XYZ file of C-alpha atoms in Angstrom:
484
model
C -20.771 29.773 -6.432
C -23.272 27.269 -6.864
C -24.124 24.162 -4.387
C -24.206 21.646 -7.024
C -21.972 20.338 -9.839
C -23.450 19.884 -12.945
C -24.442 16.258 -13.468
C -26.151 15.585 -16.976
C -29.776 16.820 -16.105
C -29.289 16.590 -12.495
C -27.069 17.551 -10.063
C -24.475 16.260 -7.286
C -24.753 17.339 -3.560
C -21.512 17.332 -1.886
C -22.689 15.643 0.941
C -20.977 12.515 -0.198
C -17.052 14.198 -0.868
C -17.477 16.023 2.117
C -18.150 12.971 4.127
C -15.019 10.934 2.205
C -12.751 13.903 2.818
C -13.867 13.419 6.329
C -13.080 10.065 6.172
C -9.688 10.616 5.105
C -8.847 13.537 7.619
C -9.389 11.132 10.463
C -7.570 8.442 8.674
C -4.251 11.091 8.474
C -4.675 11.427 12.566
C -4.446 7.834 12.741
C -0.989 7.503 10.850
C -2.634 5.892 7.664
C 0.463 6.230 4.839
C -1.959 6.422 2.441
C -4.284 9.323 3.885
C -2.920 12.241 2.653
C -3.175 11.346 -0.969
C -6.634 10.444 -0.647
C -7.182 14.314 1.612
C -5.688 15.796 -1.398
C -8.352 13.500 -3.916
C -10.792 14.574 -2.099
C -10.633 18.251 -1.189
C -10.333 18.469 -5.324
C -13.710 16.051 -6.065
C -15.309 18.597 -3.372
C -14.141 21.456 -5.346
C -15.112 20.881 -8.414
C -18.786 20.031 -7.101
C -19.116 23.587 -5.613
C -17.684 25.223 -8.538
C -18.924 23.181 -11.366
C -15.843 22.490 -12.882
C -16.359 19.000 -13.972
C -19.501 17.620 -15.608
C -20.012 14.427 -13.075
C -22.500 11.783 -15.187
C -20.541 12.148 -18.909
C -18.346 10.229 -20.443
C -16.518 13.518 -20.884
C -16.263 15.028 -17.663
C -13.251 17.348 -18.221
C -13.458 19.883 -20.134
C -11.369 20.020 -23.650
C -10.041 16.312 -22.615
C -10.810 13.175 -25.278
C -12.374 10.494 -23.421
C -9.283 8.256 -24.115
C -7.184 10.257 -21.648
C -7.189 7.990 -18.746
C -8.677 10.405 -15.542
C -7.985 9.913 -11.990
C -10.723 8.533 -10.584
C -11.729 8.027 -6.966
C -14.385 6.280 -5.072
C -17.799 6.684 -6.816
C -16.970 7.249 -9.818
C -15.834 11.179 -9.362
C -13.324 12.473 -11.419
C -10.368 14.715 -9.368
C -10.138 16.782 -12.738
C -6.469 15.653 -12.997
C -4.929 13.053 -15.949
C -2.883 9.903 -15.144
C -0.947 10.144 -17.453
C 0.427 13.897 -16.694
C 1.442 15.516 -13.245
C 4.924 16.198 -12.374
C 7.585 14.348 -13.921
C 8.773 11.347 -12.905
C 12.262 9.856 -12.528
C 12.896 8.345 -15.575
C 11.856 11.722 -17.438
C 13.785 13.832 -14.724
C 16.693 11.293 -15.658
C 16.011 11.658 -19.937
C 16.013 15.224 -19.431
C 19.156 15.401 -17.324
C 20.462 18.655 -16.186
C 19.022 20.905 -18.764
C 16.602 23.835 -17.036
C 16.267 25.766 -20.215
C 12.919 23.271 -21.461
C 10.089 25.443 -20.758
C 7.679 22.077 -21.654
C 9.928 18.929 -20.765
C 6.792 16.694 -21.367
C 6.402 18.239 -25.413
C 10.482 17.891 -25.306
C 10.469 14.412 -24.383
C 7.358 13.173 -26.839
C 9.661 14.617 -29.422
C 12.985 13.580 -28.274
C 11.380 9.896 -29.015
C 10.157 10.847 -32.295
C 13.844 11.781 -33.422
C 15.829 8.803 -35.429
C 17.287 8.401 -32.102
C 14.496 8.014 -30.141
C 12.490 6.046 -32.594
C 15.436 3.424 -32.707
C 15.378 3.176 -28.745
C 11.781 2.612 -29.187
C 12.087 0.095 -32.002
C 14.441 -1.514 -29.572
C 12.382 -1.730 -26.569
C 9.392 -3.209 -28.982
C 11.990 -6.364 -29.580
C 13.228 -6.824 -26.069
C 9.786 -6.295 -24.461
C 12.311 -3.933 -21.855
C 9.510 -1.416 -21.222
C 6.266 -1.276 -18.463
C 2.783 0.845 -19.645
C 1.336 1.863 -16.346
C -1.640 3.880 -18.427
C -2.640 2.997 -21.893
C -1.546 6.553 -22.960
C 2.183 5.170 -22.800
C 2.046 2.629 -25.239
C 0.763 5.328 -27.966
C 4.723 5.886 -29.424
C 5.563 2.492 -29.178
C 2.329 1.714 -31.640
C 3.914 4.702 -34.151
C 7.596 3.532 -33.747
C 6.185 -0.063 -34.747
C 4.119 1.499 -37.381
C 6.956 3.359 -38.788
C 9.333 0.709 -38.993
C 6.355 -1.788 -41.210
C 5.055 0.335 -43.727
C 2.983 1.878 -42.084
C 3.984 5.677 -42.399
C 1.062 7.145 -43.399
C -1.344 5.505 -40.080
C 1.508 6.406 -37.906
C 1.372 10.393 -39.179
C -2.432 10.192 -38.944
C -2.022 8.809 -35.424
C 0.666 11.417 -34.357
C -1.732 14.006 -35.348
C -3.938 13.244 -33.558
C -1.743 13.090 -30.265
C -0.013 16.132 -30.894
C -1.661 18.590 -29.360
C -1.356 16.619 -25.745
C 2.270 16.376 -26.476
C 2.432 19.292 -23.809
C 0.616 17.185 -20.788
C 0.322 13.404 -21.491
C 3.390 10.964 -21.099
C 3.044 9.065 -24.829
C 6.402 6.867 -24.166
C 6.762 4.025 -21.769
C 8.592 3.308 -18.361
C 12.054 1.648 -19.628
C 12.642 -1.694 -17.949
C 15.561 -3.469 -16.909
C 13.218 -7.030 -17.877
C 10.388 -8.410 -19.918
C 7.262 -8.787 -18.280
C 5.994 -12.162 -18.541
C 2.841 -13.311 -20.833
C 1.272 -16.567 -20.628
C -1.663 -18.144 -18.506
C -0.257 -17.639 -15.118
C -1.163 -14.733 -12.897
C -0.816 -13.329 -9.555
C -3.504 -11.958 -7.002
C -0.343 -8.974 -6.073
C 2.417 -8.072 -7.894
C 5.529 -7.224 -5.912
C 5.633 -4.019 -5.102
C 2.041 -4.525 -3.126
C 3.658 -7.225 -1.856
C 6.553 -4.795 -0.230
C 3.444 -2.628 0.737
C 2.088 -5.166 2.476
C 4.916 -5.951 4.315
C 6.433 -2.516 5.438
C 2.631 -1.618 7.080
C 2.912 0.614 9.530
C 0.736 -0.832 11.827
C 2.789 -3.732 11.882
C 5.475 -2.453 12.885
C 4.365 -0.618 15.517
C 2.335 -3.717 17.161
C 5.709 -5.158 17.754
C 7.607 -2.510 19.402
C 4.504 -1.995 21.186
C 5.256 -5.638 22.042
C 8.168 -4.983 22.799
C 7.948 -1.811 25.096
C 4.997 -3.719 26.618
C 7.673 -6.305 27.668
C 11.018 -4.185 28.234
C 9.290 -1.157 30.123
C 6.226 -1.636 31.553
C 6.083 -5.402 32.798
C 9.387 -4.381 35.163
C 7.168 -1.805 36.217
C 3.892 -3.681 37.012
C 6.067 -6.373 38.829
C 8.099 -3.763 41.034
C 4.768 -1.626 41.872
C 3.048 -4.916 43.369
C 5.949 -5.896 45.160
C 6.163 -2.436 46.843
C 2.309 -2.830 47.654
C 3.216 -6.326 48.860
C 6.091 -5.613 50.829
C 3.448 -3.245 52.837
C 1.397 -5.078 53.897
C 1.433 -6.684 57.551
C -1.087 -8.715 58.939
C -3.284 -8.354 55.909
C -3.545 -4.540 56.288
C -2.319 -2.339 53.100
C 0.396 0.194 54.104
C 0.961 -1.228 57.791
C 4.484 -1.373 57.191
C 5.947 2.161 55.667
C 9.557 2.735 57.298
C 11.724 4.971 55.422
C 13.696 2.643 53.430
C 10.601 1.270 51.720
C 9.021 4.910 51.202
C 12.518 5.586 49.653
C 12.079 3.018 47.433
C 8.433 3.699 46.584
C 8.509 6.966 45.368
C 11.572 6.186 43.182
C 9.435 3.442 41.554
C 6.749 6.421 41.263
C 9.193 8.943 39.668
C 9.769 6.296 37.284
C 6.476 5.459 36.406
C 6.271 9.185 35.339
C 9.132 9.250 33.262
C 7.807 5.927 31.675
C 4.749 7.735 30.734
C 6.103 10.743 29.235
C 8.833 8.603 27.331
C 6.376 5.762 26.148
C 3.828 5.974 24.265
C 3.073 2.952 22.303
C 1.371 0.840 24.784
C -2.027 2.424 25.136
C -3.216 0.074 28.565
C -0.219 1.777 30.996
C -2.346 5.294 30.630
C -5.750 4.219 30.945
C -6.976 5.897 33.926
C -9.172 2.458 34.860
C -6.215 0.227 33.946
C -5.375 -1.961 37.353
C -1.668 -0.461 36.990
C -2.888 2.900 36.303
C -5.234 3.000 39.263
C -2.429 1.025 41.384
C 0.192 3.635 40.850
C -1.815 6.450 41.627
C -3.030 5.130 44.729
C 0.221 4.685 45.914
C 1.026 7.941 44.971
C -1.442 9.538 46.753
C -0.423 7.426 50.085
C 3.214 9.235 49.802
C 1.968 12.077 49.141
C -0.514 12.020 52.195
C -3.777 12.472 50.120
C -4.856 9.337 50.222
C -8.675 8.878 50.681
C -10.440 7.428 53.576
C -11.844 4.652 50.360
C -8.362 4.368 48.698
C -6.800 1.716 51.488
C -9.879 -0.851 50.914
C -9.698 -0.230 46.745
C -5.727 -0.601 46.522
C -5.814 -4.048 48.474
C -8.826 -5.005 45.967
C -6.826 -4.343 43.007
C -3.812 -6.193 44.611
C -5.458 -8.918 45.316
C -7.103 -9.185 41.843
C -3.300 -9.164 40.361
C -2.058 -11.782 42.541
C -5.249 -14.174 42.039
C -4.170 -13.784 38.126
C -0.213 -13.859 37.916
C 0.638 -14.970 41.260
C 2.811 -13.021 44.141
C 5.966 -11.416 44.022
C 9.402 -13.938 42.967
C 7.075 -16.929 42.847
C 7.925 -19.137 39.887
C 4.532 -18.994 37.863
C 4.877 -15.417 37.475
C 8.699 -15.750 36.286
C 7.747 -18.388 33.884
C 5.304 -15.873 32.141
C 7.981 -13.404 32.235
C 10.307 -15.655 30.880
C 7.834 -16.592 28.279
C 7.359 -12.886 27.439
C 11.365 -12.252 26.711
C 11.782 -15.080 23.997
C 8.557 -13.509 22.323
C 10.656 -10.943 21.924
C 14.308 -11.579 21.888
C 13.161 -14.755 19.309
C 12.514 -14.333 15.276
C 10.157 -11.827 15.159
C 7.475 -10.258 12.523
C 9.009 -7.489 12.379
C 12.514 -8.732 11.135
C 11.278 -11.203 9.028
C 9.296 -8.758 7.136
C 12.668 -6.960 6.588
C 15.011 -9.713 5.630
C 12.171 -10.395 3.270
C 11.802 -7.075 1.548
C 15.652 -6.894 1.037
C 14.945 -10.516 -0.948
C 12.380 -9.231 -2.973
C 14.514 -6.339 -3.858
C 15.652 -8.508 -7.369
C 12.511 -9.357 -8.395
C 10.911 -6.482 -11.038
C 8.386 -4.915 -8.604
C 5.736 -4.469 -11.465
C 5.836 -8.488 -11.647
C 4.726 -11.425 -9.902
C 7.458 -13.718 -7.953
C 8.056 -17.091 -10.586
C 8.391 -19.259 -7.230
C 8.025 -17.895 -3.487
C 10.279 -20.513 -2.044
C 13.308 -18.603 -3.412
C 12.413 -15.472 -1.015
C 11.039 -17.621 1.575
C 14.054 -19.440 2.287
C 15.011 -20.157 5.956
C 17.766 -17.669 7.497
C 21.441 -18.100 6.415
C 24.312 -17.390 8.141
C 25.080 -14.111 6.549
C 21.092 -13.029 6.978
C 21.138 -14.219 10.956
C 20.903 -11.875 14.096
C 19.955 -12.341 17.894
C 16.295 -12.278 16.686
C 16.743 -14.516 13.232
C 18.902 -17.196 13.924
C 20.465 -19.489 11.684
C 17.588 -21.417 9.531
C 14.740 -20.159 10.963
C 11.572 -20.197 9.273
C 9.563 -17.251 8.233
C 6.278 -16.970 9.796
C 3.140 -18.504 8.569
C 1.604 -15.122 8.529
C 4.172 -13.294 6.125
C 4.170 -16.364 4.011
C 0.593 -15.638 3.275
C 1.806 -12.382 1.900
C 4.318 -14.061 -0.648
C 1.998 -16.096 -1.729
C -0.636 -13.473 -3.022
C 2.669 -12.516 -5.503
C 3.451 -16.118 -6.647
C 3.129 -16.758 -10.253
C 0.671 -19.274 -10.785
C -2.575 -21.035 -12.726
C -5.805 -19.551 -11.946
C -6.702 -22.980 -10.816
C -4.328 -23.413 -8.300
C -4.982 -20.021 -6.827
C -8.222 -20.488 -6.281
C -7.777 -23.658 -5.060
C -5.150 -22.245 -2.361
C -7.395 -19.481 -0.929
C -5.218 -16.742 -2.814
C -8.224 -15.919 -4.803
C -10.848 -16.302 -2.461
C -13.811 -14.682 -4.517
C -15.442 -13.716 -7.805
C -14.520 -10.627 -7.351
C -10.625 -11.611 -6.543
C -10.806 -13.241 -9.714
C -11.903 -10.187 -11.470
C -8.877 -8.244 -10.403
C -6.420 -11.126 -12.110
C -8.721 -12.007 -15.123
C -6.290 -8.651 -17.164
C -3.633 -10.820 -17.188
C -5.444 -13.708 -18.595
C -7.110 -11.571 -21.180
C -4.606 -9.204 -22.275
C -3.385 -12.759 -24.191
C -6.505 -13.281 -25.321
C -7.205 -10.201 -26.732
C -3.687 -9.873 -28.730
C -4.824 -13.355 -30.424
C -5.394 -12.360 -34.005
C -2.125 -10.224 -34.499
C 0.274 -11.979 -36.289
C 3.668 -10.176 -35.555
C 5.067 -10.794 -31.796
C 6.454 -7.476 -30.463
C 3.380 -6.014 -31.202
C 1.046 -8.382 -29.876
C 3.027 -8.093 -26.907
C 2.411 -4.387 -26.807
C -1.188 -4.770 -27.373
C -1.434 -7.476 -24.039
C 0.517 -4.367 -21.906
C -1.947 -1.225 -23.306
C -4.417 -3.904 -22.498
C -3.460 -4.607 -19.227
C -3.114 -1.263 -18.188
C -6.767 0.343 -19.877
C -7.782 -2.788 -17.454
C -6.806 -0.738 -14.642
C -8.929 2.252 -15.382
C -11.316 3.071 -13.164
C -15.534 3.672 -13.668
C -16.824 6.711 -14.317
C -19.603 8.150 -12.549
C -22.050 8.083 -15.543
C -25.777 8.816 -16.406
C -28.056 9.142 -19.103
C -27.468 5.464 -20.428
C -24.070 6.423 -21.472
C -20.965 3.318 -21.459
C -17.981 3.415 -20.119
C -14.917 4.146 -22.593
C -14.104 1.212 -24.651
C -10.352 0.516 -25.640
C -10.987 0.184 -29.171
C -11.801 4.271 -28.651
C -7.930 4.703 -27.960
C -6.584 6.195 -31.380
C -3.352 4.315 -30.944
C -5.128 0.592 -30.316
C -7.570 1.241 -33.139
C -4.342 1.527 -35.422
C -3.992 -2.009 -33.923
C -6.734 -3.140 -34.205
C -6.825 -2.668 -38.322
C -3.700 -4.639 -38.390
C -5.452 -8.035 -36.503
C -6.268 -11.067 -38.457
C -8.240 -13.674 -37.909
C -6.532 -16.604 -40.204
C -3.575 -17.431 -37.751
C -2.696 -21.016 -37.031
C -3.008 -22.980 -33.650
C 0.939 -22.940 -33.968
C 1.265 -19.265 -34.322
C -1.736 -18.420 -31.219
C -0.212 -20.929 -28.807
């Protein structure tokens, strides 16, 4: 086994994977949804640099794979080895294929399934609706030779198909059916709605509020109850002067609970931090019962109790139940949380591929059938999940930018795609297909940079076989009228 993977004339030490697949190990610890995906990236990139698998630094990097086959690509510019556009099957295949388990190659069965008069018609029909999403350029390459096929254009289409065929096995060729068009025309969005759901169902999120909320329901009871036991002992300034049975009765229940708390709840990190006032509170008080208390531990309880009745005040007075009360509608009121759901299930009719035509739909105060004890009746959602919505709402470039949704150059470089894709289809005269040039567009848009030396380019789009059969069909004579 060698130590480096081949590299045009140099070489690639694994240094760098190994410290990404570091990166991402520690990231899975954490809870990160997204972790394990990038683990499994990883450990492959690594892989392939101790093996020499992949040729990192060409165009080509994978072995008996055209350079039009759209490669995962990770961080870098390293190639996992594996194709976007094959892996296992996904649901709308599973669903074309139906219950039959005697395929022995479902992709090469469903590549030719669309090439039958049937399937060529429901492509031919998808072409004039625009019902259809192309996720990676390779899934556009049927719709170019169903459009082909039905305008003259036999003979490019059978030169084309030739030149796919022998992928037929791996590569998805046919496009993600859609319920909708996806819309053309010069507005954009920074997100389209299914980051926007992302975005809103994040983890950490979620758990900052029932950490709120545990903060609030479990562990504030506690804190107040442990100072008032302290307080109740004191007598003439003296910590523990006052210990008859009824209060040490009363004490150590309040300690058994803290235990149980701290077994039970985790969320709140502060509660278990050994230097944490309560933390260092309920342990001294502990040790007290338990009669282990050290000669030190009198002077440093009173100095902690004193510090947390300079700050909230002593036991039942009415600053401290202010705060309290304060603390409850924090949590009992319309919270982040809640909002984030009501506004998930409202995004649920908008195509999740797509940008939302006008956030004030979704963003709606609460009606009557949407309300709870949290979300009452026309309340707004917050300012901070409205921020979200807006980096999915449809709108001119201008206005974007001019709104703080695109807030750089490079921002702007993500949307430009969408702006381009139109520009790009300018010169072909008939509309479904200059509508399925802006989607292969859009989608080559996406691919990632390769990791490349030796003054070699990137892969161009007029290098995929099924554009450049587009590409002989633009003109450049159309009228205002017909490129507006």
């Amino acid at each position: 086994m060698s130590n480096h993977s081949k590299i045009g004339k140099g070489s690639v030490n694994p240094g760098y994977a190994r410290d990404q697949l570091a990166k991402a190990l520690t990231a899975v610890e954490t809870g990160d949804p997204g972790a394990r995906d990038r683990v499994r990236k990883w450990q492959q990139v690594f892989a392939a640099i101790l093996d020499g698998s992949l040729e990192y630094g060409s165009r080509a990097p994978i072995a008996n794979v055209p350079v039009w086959a759209t490669p995962e690509v990770v961080t870098g510019g390293f190639v996992t080895g594996n194709l976007l556009a094959a892996g296992r099957l996904q649901a709308h295949e599973q669903s074309r294929l139906g219950d039959d388990h005697s395929v022995t190659t479902p992709r090469t069965a469903l590549n030719a399934g669309y090439l039958s008069e049937a399937g060529l018609a429901e492509l031919s029909q998808m072409l004039q609706s625009g019902h259809y999403r192309i996720n990676v350029p390779e899934e556009g390459a049927l719709l170019v030779i169903a459009w082909l096929s039905a305008n003259d254009g036999v003979d490019a289409a059978c030169q084309l198909l030739t030149e796919l065929a022998p992928y037929f096995d791996k590569l998805r060729f046919y496009p993600l059916p859609a319920d909708t068009a996806q819309h053309e025309g010069s507005q954009v969005c920074r997100w389209n709605t299914r980051q926007v759901v992302d975005s809103l169902e994040g983890r950490r999120r979620i758990q900052q509020i029932e950490a709120q909320r545990e903060s609030v329901l479990v562990w504030a009871p506690l804190m107040d109850r442990l100072v008032e036991a302290l307080w109740q002992s004191r007598e003439g300034g003296v910590l523990f002067a006052r210990t008859e049975d009824a209060w040490r009765a009363t004490a150590t229940g309040l300690i058994n609970d803290i235990e149980r708390a701290k077994a039970q709840h985790r969320l709140c990190k502060k509660p278990h931090k050994s230097k944490a006032n309560f933390a260092q509170l309920s342990s001294l008080l502990g040790q007290y019962l338990a009669g282990t208390l050290p000669d030190s531990g009198q002077a440093r309880a009173a100095e902690l109790l004193q510090r947390c009745i300079a700050r909230r005040g002593e036991p039942g007075c009415s600053g401290l139940e202010q705060i309290r009360k304060a603390q409850q509608e924090q949590i009992t009121g319309a919270v982040f949380y809640d909002f984030a759901r009501l506004l998930i299930g409202r995004l649920s009719v908008v195509a999740s591929d797509d940008g939302i035509d006008n956030i004030s739909t979704i963003a709606g105060p609460v009606q009557p059938e949407e309300a709870s004890a949290r979300m009452p009746i026309h309340s707004g959602v917050p300012e901070t999940l409205l921020r979200v919505l807006r980096r999915g709402e449809r709108n001119p470039v201008g206005k974007l930018v001019e709104s703080g949704v695109i807030p750089s150059a490079d921002t702007l470089a993500e949307v430009l795609p969408q702006l381009t894709a139109e520009i790009r289809a300018t010169g072909i005269r008939h509309e479904n297909l200059r509508y399925l040039y802006s989607a292969i567009y859009r989608a080559f848009r996406q691919r990632r940079s390769l990791l490349l030396l030796d003054l070699e380019s990137q892969v161009r789009i007029n290098e995929l076989p099924w554009v450049r059969a587009i590409e002989s069909l633009r003109q450049n004579d159309l009228s205002a009228e017909e490129t507006s």
